Structure formats: C-alpha cells, structure tokens
Coordinates of C-alpha atoms and ligand atoms in Angstrom, one line a residue:
M1 CA 0.0 0.1 0.1
N2 CA 1.2 3.5 -0.8
R3 CA 1.3 4.9 3.0
I4 CA 2.2 8.1 4.0
P5 CA 5.6 8.5 5.0
V6 CA 6.3 8.5 8.9
T7 CA 9.3 10.8 9.7
S8 CA 8.4 12.1 13.3
P9 CA 6.6 10.7 15.9
A10 CA 3.8 13.2 15.4
S11 CA 3.2 12.1 11.6
V12 CA 0.6 9.8 11.8
A13 CA -1.5 11.9 14.4
V14 CA -1.0 15.0 12.3
F15 CA -2.2 13.5 9.0
R16 CA -5.1 11.8 10.6
R17 CA -6.2 15.3 12.2
I18 CA -5.9 16.8 8.9
L19 CA -7.7 13.7 7.0
T20 CA -10.7 14.0 9.5
H21 CA -11.2 17.5 10.1
G22 CA -9.3 19.4 7.4
P23 CA -8.6 22.3 6.1
L24 CA -7.3 23.1 9.3
A25 CA -4.5 25.9 10.3
R26 CA -1.2 24.7 11.8
V27 CA -2.3 26.4 15.0
D28 CA -5.4 24.5 15.2
I29 CA -3.8 21.2 14.6
S30 CA -1.4 22.2 17.4
R31 CA -4.4 22.8 19.8
D32 CA -6.3 19.7 18.7
T33 CA -3.5 17.5 19.0
G34 CA -1.6 18.8 22.0
L35 CA 1.8 19.0 19.9
S36 CA 3.7 22.2 19.8
A37 CA 3.8 24.3 16.9
A38 CA 7.6 23.0 16.2
A39 CA 6.3 19.3 16.3
V40 CA 3.7 20.1 14.0
T41 CA 5.8 21.8 11.3
K42 CA 8.1 18.8 11.5
A43 CA 5.6 16.4 10.9
V44 CA 3.8 18.2 8.1
T45 CA 6.8 19.4 6.0
P46 CA 7.5 15.8 4.7
L47 CA 4.0 15.1 4.2
L48 CA 3.6 18.4 2.0
A49 CA 7.0 17.2 -0.1
A50 CA 5.2 13.7 -0.5
G51 CA 2.2 15.2 -1.9
F52 CA -0.3 13.6 0.6
V53 CA -1.3 17.3 2.1
I54 CA -1.5 20.5 0.3
E55 CA -2.0 24.0 1.4
S56 CA -5.7 24.9 0.7
P57 CA -5.9 27.9 -1.1
D58 CA -8.8 29.5 0.6
P59 CA -8.0 33.1 1.2
R60 CA -10.9 33.8 3.8
A61 CA -9.3 31.2 6.2
T62 CA -8.0 32.9 9.2
S63 CA -6.6 30.8 12.3
T64 CA -8.3 31.3 15.7
V65 CA -5.6 34.2 16.4
G66 CA -7.0 36.1 13.6
R67 CA -4.0 36.1 11.2
P68 CA -4.7 35.0 7.7
V69 CA -3.3 31.5 7.1
S70 CA -3.1 28.8 4.4
P71 CA -4.6 25.8 6.1
L72 CA -3.8 22.3 5.6
A73 CA -5.7 19.8 3.9
V74 CA -5.3 16.5 2.5
A75 CA -4.5 16.1 -1.5
P76 CA -7.5 14.3 -2.8
D77 CA -5.8 12.9 -5.9
R78 CA -2.5 11.8 -4.2
A79 CA -4.2 8.1 -3.7
H80 CA -7.7 6.8 -5.4
V81 CA -8.8 3.7 -3.5
I82 CA -11.2 1.1 -4.2
G83 CA -14.0 -0.3 -1.7
I84 CA -16.0 -3.3 -2.5
K85 CA -19.1 -4.9 -0.5
V86 CA -19.8 -8.6 -1.5
T87 CA -23.3 -9.2 -0.7
A88 CA -24.8 -12.8 -1.5
D89 CA -25.7 -12.1 -5.2
R90 CA -24.6 -8.8 -6.3
T91 CA -20.7 -6.9 -5.6
Y92 CA -21.3 -3.0 -4.9
G93 CA -18.0 -1.1 -5.6
V94 CA -17.1 2.8 -5.5
R95 CA -13.4 4.5 -6.2
T96 CA -13.1 7.4 -3.8
D97 CA -10.3 9.8 -3.5
L98 CA -8.0 10.2 -0.4
G99 CA -10.8 12.4 1.2
A100 CA -13.3 9.6 0.7
T101 CA -15.5 11.7 -1.9
V102 CA -16.9 9.1 -4.3
R103 CA -15.5 9.2 -7.7
A104 CA -16.9 6.4 -9.7
R105 CA -19.5 3.5 -8.5
A106 CA -20.2 0.3 -10.3
D107 CA -21.9 -3.0 -9.3
E108 CA -22.1 -6.4 -10.6
E109 CA -24.1 -9.6 -10.4
N110 CA -22.4 -12.6 -8.9
A111 CA -23.0 -15.6 -11.0
G112 CA -23.2 -17.6 -7.8
S113 CA -21.5 -17.5 -4.3
S114 CA -18.6 -19.7 -5.2
V115 CA -15.1 -18.1 -4.4
G116 CA -14.5 -18.2 -8.1
A117 CA -17.7 -16.5 -9.0
V118 CA -17.4 -13.9 -6.6
L119 CA -13.9 -13.1 -7.5
A120 CA -14.8 -12.8 -11.1
A121 CA -17.6 -10.3 -10.0
V122 CA -15.1 -8.2 -7.9
V123 CA -12.6 -8.2 -10.8
R124 CA -15.3 -6.8 -13.2
V125 CA -16.3 -4.2 -10.7
V126 CA -12.6 -3.2 -10.1
D127 CA -11.9 -2.9 -14.1
R128 CA -15.0 -0.7 -14.4
L129 CA -13.7 1.5 -11.3
R130 CA -10.0 1.9 -12.5
A131 CA -10.9 3.0 -16.0
G132 CA -9.2 6.4 -16.3
A133 CA -7.6 6.4 -13.0
E134 CA -5.1 3.4 -13.1
D135 CA -2.0 4.9 -11.9
A136 CA -3.9 6.7 -9.1
V137 CA -5.4 3.4 -7.3
S138 CA -3.2 2.5 -4.3
G139 CA -5.4 -0.1 -2.6
I140 CA -8.7 -2.4 -2.6
G141 CA -10.6 -2.9 0.5
V142 CA -13.2 -5.9 0.3
A143 CA -16.0 -6.1 3.0
L144 CA -18.0 -8.9 3.7
S145 CA -20.4 -10.1 6.3
G146 CA -18.8 -13.0 8.6
D147 CA -15.7 -14.0 10.9
V148 CA -13.0 -12.2 8.7
D149 CA -9.2 -12.0 9.8
R150 CA -8.1 -8.5 8.7
A151 CA -4.4 -9.1 9.8
G152 CA -4.4 -12.5 7.6
G153 CA -6.6 -11.2 4.9
Q154 CA -8.6 -14.3 5.5
V155 CA -12.4 -15.0 5.5
R156 CA -12.5 -17.5 8.6
E157 CA -16.3 -18.2 8.0
S158 CA -19.1 -16.4 6.2
A159 CA -22.5 -18.1 6.6
L160 CA -23.8 -15.7 3.9
L161 CA -21.6 -17.0 1.5
G162 CA -20.8 -20.5 2.6
W163 CA -17.2 -19.7 2.8
Q164 CA -14.7 -20.9 5.4
G165 CA -10.8 -20.3 5.3
V166 CA -10.6 -18.3 2.0
P167 CA -7.6 -16.2 1.4
F168 CA -9.6 -13.7 -0.4
A169 CA -7.4 -10.5 0.1
Q170 CA -4.4 -12.6 -1.7
L171 CA -7.1 -13.7 -4.6
V172 CA -8.2 -10.3 -5.1
Q173 CA -4.5 -8.5 -5.1
E174 CA -3.4 -11.6 -7.5
A175 CA -6.2 -11.1 -9.9
T176 CA -6.1 -7.3 -10.1
G177 CA -2.4 -6.5 -9.2
I178 CA -3.8 -4.2 -6.6
P179 CA -2.9 -4.5 -2.9
A180 CA -5.8 -5.5 -1.1
L181 CA -7.3 -6.0 2.3
L182 CA -10.4 -7.5 3.9
D183 CA -12.5 -6.4 6.6
N184 CA -15.7 -7.5 8.3
D185 CA -18.5 -5.0 6.7
V186 CA -19.8 -3.9 10.2
R187 CA -16.1 -2.9 11.1
A188 CA -15.6 -1.4 7.8
L189 CA -18.8 0.7 8.3
T190 CA -17.6 1.7 11.6
T191 CA -14.4 2.8 10.2
T192 CA -16.2 5.3 7.9
E193 CA -18.1 6.8 11.0
L194 CA -14.8 7.1 12.6
L195 CA -12.9 9.0 10.1
F196 CA -15.7 10.8 8.2
G197 CA -18.7 10.4 10.1
A198 CA -20.4 10.7 13.7
G199 CA -17.6 9.4 15.4
R200 CA -15.2 11.9 14.2
D201 CA -15.4 13.7 17.8
A202 CA -16.4 10.8 20.0
E203 CA -14.2 9.1 22.4
S204 CA -16.2 5.8 21.8
F205 CA -19.3 5.0 20.1
A206 CA -21.0 1.9 18.6
V207 CA -22.5 1.3 15.3
V208 CA -25.5 -1.1 15.2
T209 CA -27.0 -2.4 11.7
I210 CA -30.2 -3.6 11.1
G211 CA -31.0 -5.3 7.6
T212 CA -29.4 -8.5 6.0
G213 CA -27.9 -9.2 9.5
T214 CA -27.7 -7.4 13.0
G215 CA -24.2 -6.3 13.7
C216 CA -22.4 -4.0 15.7
G217 CA -19.0 -2.2 15.5
L218 CA -17.2 -0.8 18.6
Y219 CA -15.1 2.0 18.7
L220 CA -13.3 1.9 22.2
N221 CA -10.1 3.2 23.7
G222 CA -8.9 4.7 20.2
R223 CA -9.4 1.6 18.2
V224 CA -12.0 -0.1 16.1
V225 CA -12.2 -3.5 18.3
Q226 CA -11.3 -6.3 16.2
G227 CA -11.7 -9.3 18.6
A228 CA -8.7 -11.2 19.7
F229 CA -10.6 -14.0 17.9
G230 CA -11.6 -12.0 15.2
V231 CA -15.4 -11.7 16.4
A232 CA -16.5 -8.9 18.6
G233 CA -19.8 -7.0 18.6
E234 CA -21.6 -10.0 17.4
I235 CA -24.9 -9.0 18.6
G236 CA -26.8 -10.6 15.9
H237 CA -26.2 -14.0 18.0
L238 CA -27.0 -12.8 21.4
P239 CA -30.0 -14.9 22.9
F240 CA -32.6 -12.4 23.3
A241 CA -35.2 -13.6 21.1
P242 CA -37.9 -16.0 22.1
T243 CA -36.5 -19.7 22.0
H244 CA -38.7 -21.2 19.5
L245 CA -37.3 -19.0 16.8
R246 CA -34.3 -20.6 14.9
C247 CA -31.5 -18.8 13.6
R248 CA -29.7 -19.2 10.3
C249 CA -26.5 -20.1 12.5
G250 CA -28.5 -23.1 13.7
R251 CA -29.2 -22.0 17.2
H252 CA -32.4 -20.9 18.9
G253 CA -33.2 -17.3 20.0
C254 CA -30.4 -15.3 18.4
V255 CA -31.6 -11.7 17.5
E256 CA -31.3 -12.0 14.2
A257 CA -33.7 -14.9 14.5
A258 CA -36.3 -12.1 15.0
A259 CA -34.6 -9.4 13.4
S260 CA -33.0 -10.0 10.2
T261 CA -34.8 -9.5 7.1
A262 CA -34.9 -13.0 6.0
A263 CA -36.5 -13.6 9.4
M264 CA -39.0 -11.0 9.4
L265 CA -40.2 -11.8 6.3
S266 CA -40.5 -15.6 6.8
L267 CA -42.5 -14.8 10.2
V268 CA -45.0 -12.5 8.2
R269 CA -45.3 -15.0 5.3
E270 CA -46.2 -17.4 7.8
G271 CA -48.5 -15.3 10.1
R272 CA -50.4 -14.5 6.8
A273 CA -50.2 -17.6 5.0
Q274 CA -48.6 -15.7 1.9
P275 CA -45.5 -17.6 0.8
D276 CA -45.1 -15.1 -1.9
L277 CA -44.5 -11.7 0.0
S278 CA -41.7 -9.7 -0.5
I279 CA -39.8 -7.7 2.0
G280 CA -41.5 -4.6 0.4
D281 CA -44.9 -6.2 0.8
V282 CA -44.1 -6.6 4.6
F283 CA -43.1 -2.8 4.8
A284 CA -46.4 -1.6 3.2
L285 CA -48.2 -4.1 5.3
A286 CA -46.8 -2.6 8.6
H287 CA -47.3 0.8 7.4
A288 CA -50.8 -0.1 6.6
G289 CA -51.4 -1.3 10.0
D290 CA -51.3 -5.0 9.4
P291 CA -51.2 -6.7 13.0
V292 CA -49.0 -9.5 11.8
A293 CA -46.5 -7.4 10.2
R294 CA -46.7 -4.7 12.9
G295 CA -46.1 -7.6 15.5
V296 CA -43.2 -8.6 13.5
F297 CA -41.6 -5.2 13.8
A298 CA -42.5 -4.9 17.1
Q299 CA -40.8 -8.2 18.2
A300 CA -37.7 -7.1 16.3
G301 CA -37.7 -3.7 18.0
R302 CA -37.6 -5.1 21.3
V303 CA -35.1 -7.6 20.7
I304 CA -32.7 -5.1 19.1
G305 CA -33.6 -2.5 21.9
T306 CA -32.5 -5.4 24.6
A307 CA -29.5 -6.4 22.6
L308 CA -28.6 -2.6 22.2
A309 CA -28.8 -2.2 25.9
A310 CA -26.7 -5.0 26.7
V311 CA -23.9 -3.5 24.3
V312 CA -24.3 0.0 26.1
N313 CA -24.2 -1.5 29.7
L314 CA -21.3 -3.4 28.7
T315 CA -19.0 -1.0 26.9
G316 CA -20.6 2.5 27.7
P317 CA -20.3 4.1 24.3
E318 CA -20.6 8.0 23.8
L319 CA -23.2 7.4 20.9
V320 CA -24.8 4.7 19.0
V321 CA -25.1 5.2 15.4
F322 CA -27.8 3.0 13.4
A323 CA -27.4 2.0 9.9
G324 CA -28.1 -0.9 7.5
E325 CA -30.3 -1.4 4.9
N326 CA -33.7 -1.2 7.3
V327 CA -32.7 1.9 8.7
T328 CA -34.9 3.6 6.3
E329 CA -37.9 1.6 8.2
Y330 CA -36.7 2.8 11.5
G331 CA -39.8 4.2 12.4
L332 CA -41.5 0.6 12.3
Y333 CA -39.3 -0.4 15.0
E334 CA -38.6 2.4 16.9
E335 CA -41.3 2.7 19.7
H336 CA -40.4 -0.9 20.8
L337 CA -36.8 -0.5 20.4
R338 CA -36.7 2.3 22.6
A339 CA -38.9 1.1 25.2
A340 CA -36.8 -2.1 25.4
F341 CA -33.3 0.1 25.6
A342 CA -35.1 2.4 28.2
E343 CA -36.1 -0.9 30.2
Y344 CA -32.8 -2.7 30.2
T345 CA -29.9 0.0 30.0
F346 CA -28.6 0.8 33.6
G347 CA -28.6 4.1 35.2
A348 CA -27.2 7.0 33.1
A349 CA -26.4 4.6 30.3
G350 CA -29.8 5.2 28.8
D351 CA -29.1 8.6 28.2
C352 CA -26.7 7.5 25.2
P353 CA -28.1 9.2 22.0
I354 CA -28.9 7.3 18.9
V355 CA -28.2 8.6 15.8
L356 CA -29.6 7.2 12.4
R357 CA -27.4 7.0 9.3
P358 CA -29.4 6.9 6.0
H359 CA -27.8 3.8 4.5
T360 CA -27.4 1.9 1.0
F361 CA -25.4 -0.8 -0.2
E362 CA -22.9 1.8 -1.6
D363 CA -22.3 2.9 2.0
W364 CA -21.0 -0.6 2.9
A365 CA -18.5 0.0 0.0
L366 CA -17.7 3.1 1.1
G367 CA -16.8 1.3 4.4
A368 CA -14.4 -1.0 2.8
A369 CA -12.5 2.3 0.8
A370 CA -12.4 3.8 4.1
C371 CA -10.4 0.9 5.7
V372 CA -7.9 1.4 2.7
I373 CA -7.5 5.1 3.4
E374 CA -7.2 4.2 7.2
D375 CA -4.2 1.8 6.0
I376 CA -2.7 4.4 4.1
A377 CA -2.8 7.0 7.0
S378 CA -1.5 4.4 9.5
G379 CA 1.7 5.3 7.8
V380 CA 5.2 3.5 6.9
A381 CA 8.5 4.2 8.0
A382 CA 10.3 6.7 5.6
G383 CA 12.7 4.9 3.4
G384 CA 10.8 1.4 4.6
Ligands
ZN401 ZN1 -27.8 -17.2 15.7

C-alpha cells in the first residue's frame, strides 16, 4: 500500500487530524493534537513534500488568533482507493479519492456465491472503477459479512456466502495487481464513521446495523475493536429472541432469528399464510397497520433494543449510530426498540444518544474504501 511517510513521532496523528477535520490551520492542529508548533511543522513538511497534504488555497481562512493562514488539507488525488462490498448475489464498488469523496461507482451480479464467481464479479467491478484512474488506485478494500481475519486477509467463515478459510485478500490482489485488504462489513462501516462520520469527535461509539444481518461495530479506547479471535460485537447472535425462533446459524433465540430481514419476512409470510410476500410487501403491510406485520416489527424492535442495551451497559459508548439497509424503516421498530432500550439500560447509560444514518449498499462499499484510507494513513517508516 502507498502509505504516508512517517518521519516523526507526530506524523500519523497530524495526518489523521488533517484527514478527519481539514482544512485546518497549523495552529489549530497544534491545539487539537496537543503537539507543539514545532512538532506540527516537523510532521507536516514531509507530508507536503510527499504530496499527501496541500496548502488549501482558501483566502478567507483565518486561524483562531486572527491571522490569515494557508490551512492544510489532504491532497485528494494523491491516492484513489476502491471499496468493495460483497453480498450474496451482487458486488458493489466505489472508487474514492483520499478524502473519501466518491469518484466512480459500479456493481455487478455474482454468477453464484462460490469463491471463483465472487472473485470474477470483484474483478469486473474493479476493472470498471479503475478505468481512467489506473495509476492513482493505491489499494482495494473488500468488506463482507462474517468472521474475517483482517490481519491475515482471510475469511474464516461467512455463513452468507458459505465460505470457510478463504484467503480472499490475496486472491483479489493476484487477480487485479493492486494491494488488497479484507474486513468484516460492520467493522468497515465503523471505520467510515470514525474517520468521516458521527464518530469523528467521539471518544467511543457503537455502530449497530439492521438489515440482512444485525451487527455491531465498536470503537473503544482509540481503536475499532477487532476481537482477539476476530469476533467482537456480534449482537446478532445474542440470545434475546424467543427460543422457538431458529437462527440461520443453527441455534435458537438469536437476535437475528427475530430481527434479520429474512427472519421478519418468513414470520410475516407464515403469519399471513402468504408465502409469496416480498420484504417490500412486508414494509407496506406494516405501514398500513396489518397486525401480523406490525407484531413482527414490534418483536424485532424489542429484541434489537434489548441487545443494544446490553452493548451500552457493557461498553458505555458515547453514542450509538444506527445503520443498515432497514434503517429507512426505523420508524416501524422505533417505539418498541426505545422501550426495551429504556427498560434494560442501567442508570445513566440510557442517556446514550442514538443517531440514524441513511444507508445504501454503496455505504458498505465506502466503508471498505475507508479501511484502505485508514491503512494509508497508518503510515510507513520513511525509506522503509
Ligand atoms: Zn444465530
């Protein structure tokens, strides 16, 4: 990966501050990071020389002490990155610049969920996205649901795709000739929020997703929690649903058994004896007041709210961000979710604010791109 040069102990902190909060005057970087003006200058000079940072030409900008300044910003075209989200049937991709602005988007159908079929779809998406920017693309991030070992570039297990022990980062890198990394999709989304979203100014936060699966990404003590065994924040398999409901993982009573899109769809189909209903029909029925559909959303909301209370009680985040495909229908869950959350949070934990994030599959791909940007920003020893 084409990482920033690390020439001083402050390089990474200074670049990260410019990345997440720029354009920023040097004096403001110094104030925000607690570094001396000299340390900031020492860190910034090589970043300017390597082209990762530019002096932003905004003549109106002034520092907090009132002098006109040339604030520093990330050079957006110094590196482009590609983010990929793999779902069971489609592969979504974006190419962004170094500031995470989307420059191109593409998606392709997977010819199946085998490793070969998904790899072929990823290569088609990458080929479309790199067109016209061949030299600029520094890395590819791939996000998918499941137990993903980011450090080893391996999918340990993905129930959604039926994969086990797949070294997918290496396969993507070999097939495209571009350095690639792999991460769990919810952790990738958490990285976007951390660098560019609601988590920019939070000491800690949780991202909870509702949709195909129910996931939770955690940012605690200055890092996105990876989990010693690659698994952390798997709220989808906490046992808070009624025990007669069977989860796709094979166990009973998991949160996802009541709250995943597939689970809710099958519960409404069964309850109304209408096996042909689509999830769109289910949303429409619930909005129209159908008691079966509303009951299924009430149950899902209650189960998610209980799981969320468990997360907040255990980890004490400053805020919770709600994302995922079904966030657009949050109103159908909200009353029951909030009631369960209020019931099970302990003491002041119940004051933890919940922020909604509108969401598409493209946002998952953007999360994968953010992981690559984070990797670039993590730096490499100059000359190394
Ligand atoms: Zn389960």
